[in-house]
Short mmCIF file of C-alpha atoms and ligand atoms in Angstrom, two decimals:
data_model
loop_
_atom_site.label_atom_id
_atom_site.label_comp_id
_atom_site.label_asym_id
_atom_site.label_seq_id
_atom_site.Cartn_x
_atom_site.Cartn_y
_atom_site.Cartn_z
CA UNK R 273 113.93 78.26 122.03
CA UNK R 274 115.39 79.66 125.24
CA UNK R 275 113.22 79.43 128.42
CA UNK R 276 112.40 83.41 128.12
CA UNK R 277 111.09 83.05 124.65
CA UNK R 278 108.86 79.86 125.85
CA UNK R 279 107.26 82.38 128.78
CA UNK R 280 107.04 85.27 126.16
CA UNK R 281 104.65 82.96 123.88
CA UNK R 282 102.80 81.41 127.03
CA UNK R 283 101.73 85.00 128.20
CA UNK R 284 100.60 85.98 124.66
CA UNK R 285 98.91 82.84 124.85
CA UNK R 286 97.56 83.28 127.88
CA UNK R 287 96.46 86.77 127.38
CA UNK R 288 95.73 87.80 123.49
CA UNK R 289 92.82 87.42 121.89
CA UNK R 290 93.89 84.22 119.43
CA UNK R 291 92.84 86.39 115.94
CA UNK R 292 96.51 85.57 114.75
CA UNK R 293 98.63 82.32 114.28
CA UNK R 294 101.95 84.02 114.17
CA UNK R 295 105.11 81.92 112.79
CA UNK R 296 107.05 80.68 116.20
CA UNK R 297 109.82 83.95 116.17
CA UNK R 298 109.95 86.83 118.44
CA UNK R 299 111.39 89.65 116.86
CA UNK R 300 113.08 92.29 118.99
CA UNK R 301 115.54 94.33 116.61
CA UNK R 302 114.96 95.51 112.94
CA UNK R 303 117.48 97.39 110.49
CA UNK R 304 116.84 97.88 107.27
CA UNK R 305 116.07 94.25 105.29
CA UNK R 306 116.72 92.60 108.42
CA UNK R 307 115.26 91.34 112.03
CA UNK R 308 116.36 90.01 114.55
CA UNK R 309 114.87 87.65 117.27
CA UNK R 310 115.40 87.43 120.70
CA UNK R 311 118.10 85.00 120.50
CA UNK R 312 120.22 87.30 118.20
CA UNK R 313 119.02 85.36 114.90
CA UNK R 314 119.04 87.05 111.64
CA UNK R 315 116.36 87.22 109.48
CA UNK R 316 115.54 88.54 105.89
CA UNK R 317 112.27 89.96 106.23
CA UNK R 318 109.97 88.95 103.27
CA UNK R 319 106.99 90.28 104.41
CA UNK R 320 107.90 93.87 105.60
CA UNK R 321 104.52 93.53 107.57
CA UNK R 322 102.57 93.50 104.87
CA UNK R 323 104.38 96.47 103.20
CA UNK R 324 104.36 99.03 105.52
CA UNK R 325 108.33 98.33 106.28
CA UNK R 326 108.49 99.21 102.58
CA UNK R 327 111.60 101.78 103.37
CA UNK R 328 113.22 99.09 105.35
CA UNK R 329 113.10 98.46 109.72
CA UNK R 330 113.83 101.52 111.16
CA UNK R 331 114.82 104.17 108.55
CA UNK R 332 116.99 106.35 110.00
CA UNK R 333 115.45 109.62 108.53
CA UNK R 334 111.97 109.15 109.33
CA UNK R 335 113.09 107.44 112.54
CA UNK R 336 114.83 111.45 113.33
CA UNK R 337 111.80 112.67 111.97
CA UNK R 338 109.76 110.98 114.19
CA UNK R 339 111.89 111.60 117.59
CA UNK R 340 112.46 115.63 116.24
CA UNK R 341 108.79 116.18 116.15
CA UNK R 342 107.90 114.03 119.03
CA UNK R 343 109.68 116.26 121.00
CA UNK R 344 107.81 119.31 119.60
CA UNK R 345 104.17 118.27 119.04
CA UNK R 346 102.18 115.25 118.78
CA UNK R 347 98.44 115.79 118.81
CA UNK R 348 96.10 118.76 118.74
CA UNK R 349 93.06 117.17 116.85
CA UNK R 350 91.76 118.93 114.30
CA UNK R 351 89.88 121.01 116.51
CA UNK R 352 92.75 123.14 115.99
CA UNK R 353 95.62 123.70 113.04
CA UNK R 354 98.89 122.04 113.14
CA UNK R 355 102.04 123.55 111.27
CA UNK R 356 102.61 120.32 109.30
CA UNK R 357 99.40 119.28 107.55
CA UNK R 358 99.88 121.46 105.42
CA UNK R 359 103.26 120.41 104.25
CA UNK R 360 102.09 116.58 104.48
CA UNK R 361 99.14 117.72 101.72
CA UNK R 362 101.00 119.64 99.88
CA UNK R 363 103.91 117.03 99.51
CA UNK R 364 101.31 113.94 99.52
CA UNK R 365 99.25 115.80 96.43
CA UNK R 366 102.46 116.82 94.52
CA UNK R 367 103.59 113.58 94.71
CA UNK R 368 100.52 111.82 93.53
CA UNK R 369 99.04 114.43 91.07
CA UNK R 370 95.72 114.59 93.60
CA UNK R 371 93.78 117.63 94.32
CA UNK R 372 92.21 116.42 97.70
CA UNK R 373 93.60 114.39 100.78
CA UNK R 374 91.85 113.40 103.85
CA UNK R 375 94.65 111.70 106.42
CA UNK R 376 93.33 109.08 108.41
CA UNK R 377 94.81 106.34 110.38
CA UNK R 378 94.65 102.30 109.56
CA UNK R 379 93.98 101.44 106.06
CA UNK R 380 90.75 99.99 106.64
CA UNK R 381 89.41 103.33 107.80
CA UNK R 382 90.83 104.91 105.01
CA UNK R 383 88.27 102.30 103.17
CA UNK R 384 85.49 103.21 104.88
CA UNK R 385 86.10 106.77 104.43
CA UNK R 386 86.34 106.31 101.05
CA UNK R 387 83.16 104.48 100.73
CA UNK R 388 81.01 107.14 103.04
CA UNK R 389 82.46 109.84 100.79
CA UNK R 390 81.49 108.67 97.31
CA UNK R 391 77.99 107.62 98.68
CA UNK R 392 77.72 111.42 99.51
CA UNK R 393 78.99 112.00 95.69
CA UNK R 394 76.36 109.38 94.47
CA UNK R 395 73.76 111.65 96.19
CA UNK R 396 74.58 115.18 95.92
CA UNK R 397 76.34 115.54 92.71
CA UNK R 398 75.62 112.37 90.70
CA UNK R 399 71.74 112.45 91.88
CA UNK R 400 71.45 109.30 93.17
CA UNK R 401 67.82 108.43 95.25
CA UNK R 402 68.99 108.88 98.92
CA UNK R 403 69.54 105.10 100.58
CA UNK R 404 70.24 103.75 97.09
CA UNK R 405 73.50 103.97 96.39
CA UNK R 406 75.61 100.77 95.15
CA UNK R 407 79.19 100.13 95.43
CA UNK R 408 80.50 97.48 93.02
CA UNK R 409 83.47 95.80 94.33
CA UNK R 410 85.17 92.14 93.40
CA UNK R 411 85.42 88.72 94.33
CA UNK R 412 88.14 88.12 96.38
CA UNK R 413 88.84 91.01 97.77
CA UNK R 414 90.99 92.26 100.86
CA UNK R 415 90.10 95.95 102.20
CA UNK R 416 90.56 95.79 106.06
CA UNK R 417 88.82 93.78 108.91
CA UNK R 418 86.10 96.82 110.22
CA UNK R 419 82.62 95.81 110.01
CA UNK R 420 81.40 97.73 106.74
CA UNK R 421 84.40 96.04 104.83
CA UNK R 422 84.40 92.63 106.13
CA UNK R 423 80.54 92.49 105.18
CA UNK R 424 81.40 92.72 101.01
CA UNK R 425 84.42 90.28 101.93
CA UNK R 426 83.57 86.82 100.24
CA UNK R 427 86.29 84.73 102.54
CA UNK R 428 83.83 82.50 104.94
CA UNK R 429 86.62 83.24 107.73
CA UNK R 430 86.46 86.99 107.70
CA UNK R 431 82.86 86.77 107.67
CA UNK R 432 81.92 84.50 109.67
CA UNK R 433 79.43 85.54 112.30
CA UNK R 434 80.24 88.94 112.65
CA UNK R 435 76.95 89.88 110.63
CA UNK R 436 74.57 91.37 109.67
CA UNK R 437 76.34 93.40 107.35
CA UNK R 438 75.51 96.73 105.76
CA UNK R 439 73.92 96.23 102.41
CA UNK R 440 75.05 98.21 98.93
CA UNK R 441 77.31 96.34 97.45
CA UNK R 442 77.74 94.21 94.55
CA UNK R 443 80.51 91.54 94.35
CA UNK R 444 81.75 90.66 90.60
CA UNK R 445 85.24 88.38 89.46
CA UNK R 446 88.27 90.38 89.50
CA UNK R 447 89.54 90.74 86.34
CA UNK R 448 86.09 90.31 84.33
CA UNK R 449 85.31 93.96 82.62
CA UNK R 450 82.30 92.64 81.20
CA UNK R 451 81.12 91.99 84.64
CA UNK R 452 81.81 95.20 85.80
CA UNK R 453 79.46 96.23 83.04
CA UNK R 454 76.83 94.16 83.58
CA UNK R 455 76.77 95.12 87.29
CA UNK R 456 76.61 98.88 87.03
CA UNK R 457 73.24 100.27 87.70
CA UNK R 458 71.96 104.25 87.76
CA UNK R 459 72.42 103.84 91.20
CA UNK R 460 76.06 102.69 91.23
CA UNK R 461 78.25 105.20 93.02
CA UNK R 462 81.96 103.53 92.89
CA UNK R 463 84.09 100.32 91.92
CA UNK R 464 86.51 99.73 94.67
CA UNK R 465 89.18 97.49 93.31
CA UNK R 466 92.81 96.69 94.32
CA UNK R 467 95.23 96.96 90.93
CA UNK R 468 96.67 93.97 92.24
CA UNK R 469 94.93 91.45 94.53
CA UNK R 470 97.61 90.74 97.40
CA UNK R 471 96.03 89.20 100.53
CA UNK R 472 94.27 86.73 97.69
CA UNK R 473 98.03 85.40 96.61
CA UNK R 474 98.93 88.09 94.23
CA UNK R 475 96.89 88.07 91.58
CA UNK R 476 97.53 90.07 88.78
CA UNK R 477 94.60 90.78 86.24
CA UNK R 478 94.82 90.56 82.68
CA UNK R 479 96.52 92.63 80.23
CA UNK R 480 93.90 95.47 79.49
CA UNK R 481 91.31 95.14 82.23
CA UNK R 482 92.36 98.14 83.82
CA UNK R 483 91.97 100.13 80.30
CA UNK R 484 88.37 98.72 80.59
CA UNK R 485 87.51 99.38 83.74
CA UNK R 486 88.16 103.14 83.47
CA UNK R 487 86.76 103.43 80.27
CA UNK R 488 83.70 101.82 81.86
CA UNK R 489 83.52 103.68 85.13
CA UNK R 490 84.33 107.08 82.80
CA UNK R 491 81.37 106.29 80.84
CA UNK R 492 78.78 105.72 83.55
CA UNK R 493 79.98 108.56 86.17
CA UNK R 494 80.73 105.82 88.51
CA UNK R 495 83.94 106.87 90.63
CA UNK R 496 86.61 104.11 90.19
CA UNK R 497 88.16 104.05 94.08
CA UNK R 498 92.03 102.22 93.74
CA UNK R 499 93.26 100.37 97.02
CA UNK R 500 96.63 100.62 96.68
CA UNK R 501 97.35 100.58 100.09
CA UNK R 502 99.46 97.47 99.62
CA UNK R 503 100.11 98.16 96.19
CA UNK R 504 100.86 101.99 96.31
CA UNK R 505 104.31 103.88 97.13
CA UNK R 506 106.72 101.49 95.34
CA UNK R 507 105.78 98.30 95.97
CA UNK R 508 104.81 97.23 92.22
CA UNK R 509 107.80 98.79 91.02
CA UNK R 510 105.90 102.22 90.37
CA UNK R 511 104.83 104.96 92.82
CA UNK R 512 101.76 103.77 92.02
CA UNK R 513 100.16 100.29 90.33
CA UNK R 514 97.90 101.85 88.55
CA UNK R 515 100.35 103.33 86.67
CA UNK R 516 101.19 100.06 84.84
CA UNK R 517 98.03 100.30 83.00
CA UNK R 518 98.09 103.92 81.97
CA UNK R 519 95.10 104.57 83.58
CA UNK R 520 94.23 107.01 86.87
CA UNK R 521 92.04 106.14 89.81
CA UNK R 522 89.05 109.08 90.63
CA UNK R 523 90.02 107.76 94.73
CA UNK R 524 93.25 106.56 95.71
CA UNK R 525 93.60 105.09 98.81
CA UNK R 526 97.19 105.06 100.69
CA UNK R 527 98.20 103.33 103.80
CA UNK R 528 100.94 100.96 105.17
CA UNK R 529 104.28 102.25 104.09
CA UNK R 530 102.95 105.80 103.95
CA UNK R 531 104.55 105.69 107.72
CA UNK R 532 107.56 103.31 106.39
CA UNK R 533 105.92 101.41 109.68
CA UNK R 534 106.61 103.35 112.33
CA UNK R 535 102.97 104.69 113.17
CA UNK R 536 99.53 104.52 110.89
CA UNK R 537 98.57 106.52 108.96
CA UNK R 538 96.64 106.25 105.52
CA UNK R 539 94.67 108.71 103.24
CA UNK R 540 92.26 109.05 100.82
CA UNK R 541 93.20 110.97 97.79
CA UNK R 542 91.04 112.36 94.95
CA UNK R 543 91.26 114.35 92.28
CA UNK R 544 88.16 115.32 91.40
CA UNK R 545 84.79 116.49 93.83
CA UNK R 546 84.65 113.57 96.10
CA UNK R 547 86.36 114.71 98.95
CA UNK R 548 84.76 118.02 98.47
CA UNK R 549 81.21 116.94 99.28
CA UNK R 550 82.80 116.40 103.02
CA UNK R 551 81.10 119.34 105.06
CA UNK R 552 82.37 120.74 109.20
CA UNK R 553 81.23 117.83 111.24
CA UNK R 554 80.06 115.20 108.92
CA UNK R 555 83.20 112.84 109.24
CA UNK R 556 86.89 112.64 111.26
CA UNK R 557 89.28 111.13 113.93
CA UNK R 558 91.10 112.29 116.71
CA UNK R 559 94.11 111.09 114.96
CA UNK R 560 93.55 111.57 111.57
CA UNK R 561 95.78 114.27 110.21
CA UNK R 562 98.19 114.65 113.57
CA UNK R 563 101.67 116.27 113.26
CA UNK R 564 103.47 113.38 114.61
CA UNK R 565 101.40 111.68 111.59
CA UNK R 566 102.43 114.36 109.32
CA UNK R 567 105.86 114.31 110.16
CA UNK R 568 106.55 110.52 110.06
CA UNK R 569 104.53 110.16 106.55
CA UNK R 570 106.25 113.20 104.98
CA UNK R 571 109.95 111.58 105.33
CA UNK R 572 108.55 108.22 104.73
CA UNK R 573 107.54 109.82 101.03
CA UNK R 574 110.69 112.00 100.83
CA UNK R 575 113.22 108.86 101.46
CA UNK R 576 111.43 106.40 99.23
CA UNK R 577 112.23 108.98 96.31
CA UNK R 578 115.15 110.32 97.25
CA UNK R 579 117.14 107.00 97.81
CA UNK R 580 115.40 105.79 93.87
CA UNK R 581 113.42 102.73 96.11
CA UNK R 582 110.64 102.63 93.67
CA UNK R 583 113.54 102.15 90.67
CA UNK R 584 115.31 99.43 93.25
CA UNK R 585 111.87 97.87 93.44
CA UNK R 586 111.45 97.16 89.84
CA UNK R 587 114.70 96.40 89.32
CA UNK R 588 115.26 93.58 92.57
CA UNK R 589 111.81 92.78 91.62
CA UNK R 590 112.66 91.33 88.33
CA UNK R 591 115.63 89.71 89.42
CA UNK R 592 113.68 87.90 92.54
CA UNK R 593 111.29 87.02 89.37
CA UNK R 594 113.35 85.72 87.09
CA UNK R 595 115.45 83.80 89.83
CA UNK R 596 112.34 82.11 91.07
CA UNK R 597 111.60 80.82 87.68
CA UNK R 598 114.61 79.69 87.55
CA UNK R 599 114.16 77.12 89.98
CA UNK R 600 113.03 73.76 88.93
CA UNK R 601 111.06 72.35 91.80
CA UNK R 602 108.37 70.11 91.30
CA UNK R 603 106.26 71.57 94.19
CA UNK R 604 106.13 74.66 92.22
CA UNK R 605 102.65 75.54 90.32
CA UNK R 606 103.06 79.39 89.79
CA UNK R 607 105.38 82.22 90.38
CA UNK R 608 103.73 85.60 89.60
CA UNK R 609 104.36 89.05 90.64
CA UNK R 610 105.34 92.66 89.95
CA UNK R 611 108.29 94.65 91.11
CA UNK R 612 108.66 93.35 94.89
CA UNK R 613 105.37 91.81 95.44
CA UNK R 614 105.69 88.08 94.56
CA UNK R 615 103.90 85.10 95.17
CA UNK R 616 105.32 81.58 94.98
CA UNK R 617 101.81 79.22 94.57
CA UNK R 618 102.42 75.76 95.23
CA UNK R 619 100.98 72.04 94.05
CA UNK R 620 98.23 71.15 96.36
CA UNK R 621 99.90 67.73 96.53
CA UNK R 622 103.16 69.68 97.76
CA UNK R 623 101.94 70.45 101.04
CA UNK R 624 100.45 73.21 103.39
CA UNK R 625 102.62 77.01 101.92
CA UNK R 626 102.98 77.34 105.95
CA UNK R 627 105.84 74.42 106.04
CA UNK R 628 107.88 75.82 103.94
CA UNK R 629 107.98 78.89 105.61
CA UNK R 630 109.03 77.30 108.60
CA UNK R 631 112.04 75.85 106.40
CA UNK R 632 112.86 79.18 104.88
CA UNK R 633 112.33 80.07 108.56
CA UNK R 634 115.59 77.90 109.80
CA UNK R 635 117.47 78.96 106.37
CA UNK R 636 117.06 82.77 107.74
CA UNK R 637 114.02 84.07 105.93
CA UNK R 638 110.41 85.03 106.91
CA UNK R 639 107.99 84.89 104.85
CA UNK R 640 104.14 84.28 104.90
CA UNK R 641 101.89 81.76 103.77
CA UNK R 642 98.66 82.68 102.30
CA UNK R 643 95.54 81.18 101.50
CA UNK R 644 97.51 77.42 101.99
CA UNK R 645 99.57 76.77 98.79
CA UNK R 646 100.74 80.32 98.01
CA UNK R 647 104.07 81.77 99.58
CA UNK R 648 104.50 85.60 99.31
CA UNK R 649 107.62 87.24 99.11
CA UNK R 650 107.45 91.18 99.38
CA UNK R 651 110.94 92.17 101.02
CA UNK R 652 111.58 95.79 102.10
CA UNK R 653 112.43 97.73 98.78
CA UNK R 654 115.79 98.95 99.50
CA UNK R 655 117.21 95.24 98.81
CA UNK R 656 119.77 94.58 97.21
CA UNK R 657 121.41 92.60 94.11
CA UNK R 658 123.31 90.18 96.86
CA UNK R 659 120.43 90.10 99.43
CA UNK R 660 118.19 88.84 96.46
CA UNK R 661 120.46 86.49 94.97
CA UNK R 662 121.08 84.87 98.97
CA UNK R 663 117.28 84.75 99.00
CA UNK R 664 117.11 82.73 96.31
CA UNK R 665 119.51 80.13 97.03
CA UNK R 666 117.20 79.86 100.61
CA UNK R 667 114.28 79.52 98.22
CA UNK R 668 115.82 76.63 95.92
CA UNK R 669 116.92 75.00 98.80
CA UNK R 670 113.67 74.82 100.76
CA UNK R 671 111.34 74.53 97.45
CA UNK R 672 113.09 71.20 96.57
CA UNK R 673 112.38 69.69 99.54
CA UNK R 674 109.11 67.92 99.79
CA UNK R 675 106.74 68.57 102.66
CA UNK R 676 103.77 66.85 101.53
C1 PLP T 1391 96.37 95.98 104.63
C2 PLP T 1391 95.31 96.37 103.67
C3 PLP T 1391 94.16 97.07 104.08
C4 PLP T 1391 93.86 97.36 105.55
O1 PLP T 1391 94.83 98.11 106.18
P1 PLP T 1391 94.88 98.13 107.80
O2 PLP T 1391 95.90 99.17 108.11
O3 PLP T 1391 95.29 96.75 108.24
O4 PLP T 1391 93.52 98.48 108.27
C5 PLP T 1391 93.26 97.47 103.12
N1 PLP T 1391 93.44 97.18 101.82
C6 PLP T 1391 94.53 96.51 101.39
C7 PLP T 1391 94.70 96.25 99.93
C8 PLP T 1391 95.49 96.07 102.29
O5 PLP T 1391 96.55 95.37 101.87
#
């Protein structure tokens, strides 16, 4: 590491609050599947920041998008109109088959807007006692880091000491219908679930939970709220994860590459009366909804279907499957995933998942560790056949080697 990069990581040091133990790269360039550092290093990005980079680093069309409307308009709260929320619901609804949007920022608000707004179902059209209303969510589970979602979180690290916590909610295993049913109450208002656990290490649920769920949540008026805002837009290999399971959410919640990363901006989508309880003054943002917002999130939608990225996604996404399989490394315990959200879990004996990122780190990929023996591997979904088949020789290499 040059002398620059050494004084770069002091100051953060120095400076930051210490919420984050980053991997030891400074990134100063991005195109596409790749980053660069500050030494001119290339890297395959395998993380895409957590999805958001889902259209790949700097996408030229919604980086134009972004600069022509900057120049225009940026902000005007909703105190007033602007001339392209419109077009963002319009395109956002059309795209997703939902009736209502409300734009937001970070997906964690997008959460708690969700979870305000089908407490105001539960007690003006379901008839819910006011003050009683119970959200069921699961075990597990990763929604954002604000204080109303952190307090159903059941990690001891995101909880720890930031309480006391709001109460009305109900925790249950993912993937365990028959929990879900013996959890639901008169008073239960919603089952916020993501299709597809990813902060957890990927976990997909069984084959027909999903099916259940609905049929559950259907027969009990409770709203069933999807977080797809890791999942959503491509990611699984369909616009949307739920739509491996045949099923459709009553709340679908959007974030991360709904801006293809340059800018946040999430949503909550219904199709049904949820939204519609929402009344002049009862809930907003300053910058929930703002043309530069708009603007960015409308050509973030229109690229990932015009250039077939949610088709590239299931397609690289089996490949990077089926080549991780393929290796024969003892340190491996599990490879799971769906379209281009994979998880490599490892032997405990193996060694900390954070080691052998720092050896796919020198081979010229990032990835990130989670929860200690898992790797995940969620590239940008406009790689290719090549890219993935280079990634996996990086991943053979580095999962043979024993860092125990
Ligand atoms: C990232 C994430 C969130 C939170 O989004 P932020 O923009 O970080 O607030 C919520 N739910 C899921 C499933 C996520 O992956």
């Amino acid at each position: 590491m040059s002398a620059s990069v050494i004084d770069l990581l002091a100051t953060e040091a120095r400076f930051g609050a210490n919420n984050y133990a980053p991997i030891g790269v400074v990134l100063s360039r991005g195109e596409g599947v790749w980053v660069w550092d500050t030494e001119g290093n290339r890297y395959l990005d395998c993380l895409s920041a957590y999805s958001a980079v889902s259209q790949g680093h700097c996408h030229p069309k919604i980086l134009a998008a972004m600069v022509e409307q900057a120049h225009r308009l940026t902000l005007t709260s909703r105190a007033f109109h602007n001339d392209q929320l419109a077009l963002f619901y319009e395109e956002i609804a059309a795209l997703t088959g939902s009736h209502k949007v409300l734009p937001m920022n970070s997906g964690a608000e997008a959460v708690e807007s969700a979870i305000k707004s089908v407490r105001k179902w539960g007690y003006e059209v379901k008839g819910v006692p006011d003050g009683e209303a119970e959200i069921i969510v699961s075990a597990d589970n990763f929604h954002g880091r604000t204080l109303g979602v952190v307090g159903f979180s059941t990690d001891a690290e995101t909880r720890g000491h930031f309480g006391p916590f709001a109460p009305g909610f109900r925790i249950i295993p993912f993937g365990d219908a028959a929990a879900l049913e013996a959890a639901i109450t008169q008073n239960t208002v919603a089952f916020l679930v993501e299709p597809i656990q990813g902060e957890a290490g990927v976990i997909i649920p069984p084959v027909g939970y999903f099916t259940k769920v609905r049929e559950l949540c259907t027969a009990h008026n409770v709203m069933l709220v999807l977080d797809e805002i890791q999942t959503g837009l491509g990611r699984t290999g369909k616009l949307l994860a739920e739509q491996h399971e045949g099923i459709e959410a009553d709340v679908t919640l959007l974030g991360k590459a709904l801006s293809g990363g340059f800018y946040p901006v999430s949503a909550v989508l219904s199709n049904n009366d949820v939204l519609g309880t929402l009344r002049p003054g009862q809930h907003g943002s300053t910058f929930g909804g703002n043309p530069l917002a708009c603007a960015v999130a409308r050509a973030a939608m229109r690229v990932l279907v015009e250039e077939g990225m949610i088709e590239n996604a299931a397609a690289q996404g089996a490949r990077f499957l089926e080549g991780l399989k393929d290796i024969r490394a003892n340190t491996i315990r599990e490879v799971r995933g769906r379209g281009l959200m994979l998880a490599v879990e490892l032997h405990p004996e193996a060694g900390r998942a954070r080691r052998y990122c720092e050896a796919l780190q020198g081979k010229g990929i990032l990835a990130k560790d989670t929860h200690e023996h898992t790797i995940r591997i969620a590239p940008p979904l406009v790689i290719t056949s090549d890219q993935v088949d280079w990634a996996l020789e990086q991943f053979a290499t580095v999962l043979t080697q024993d860092f125990s």
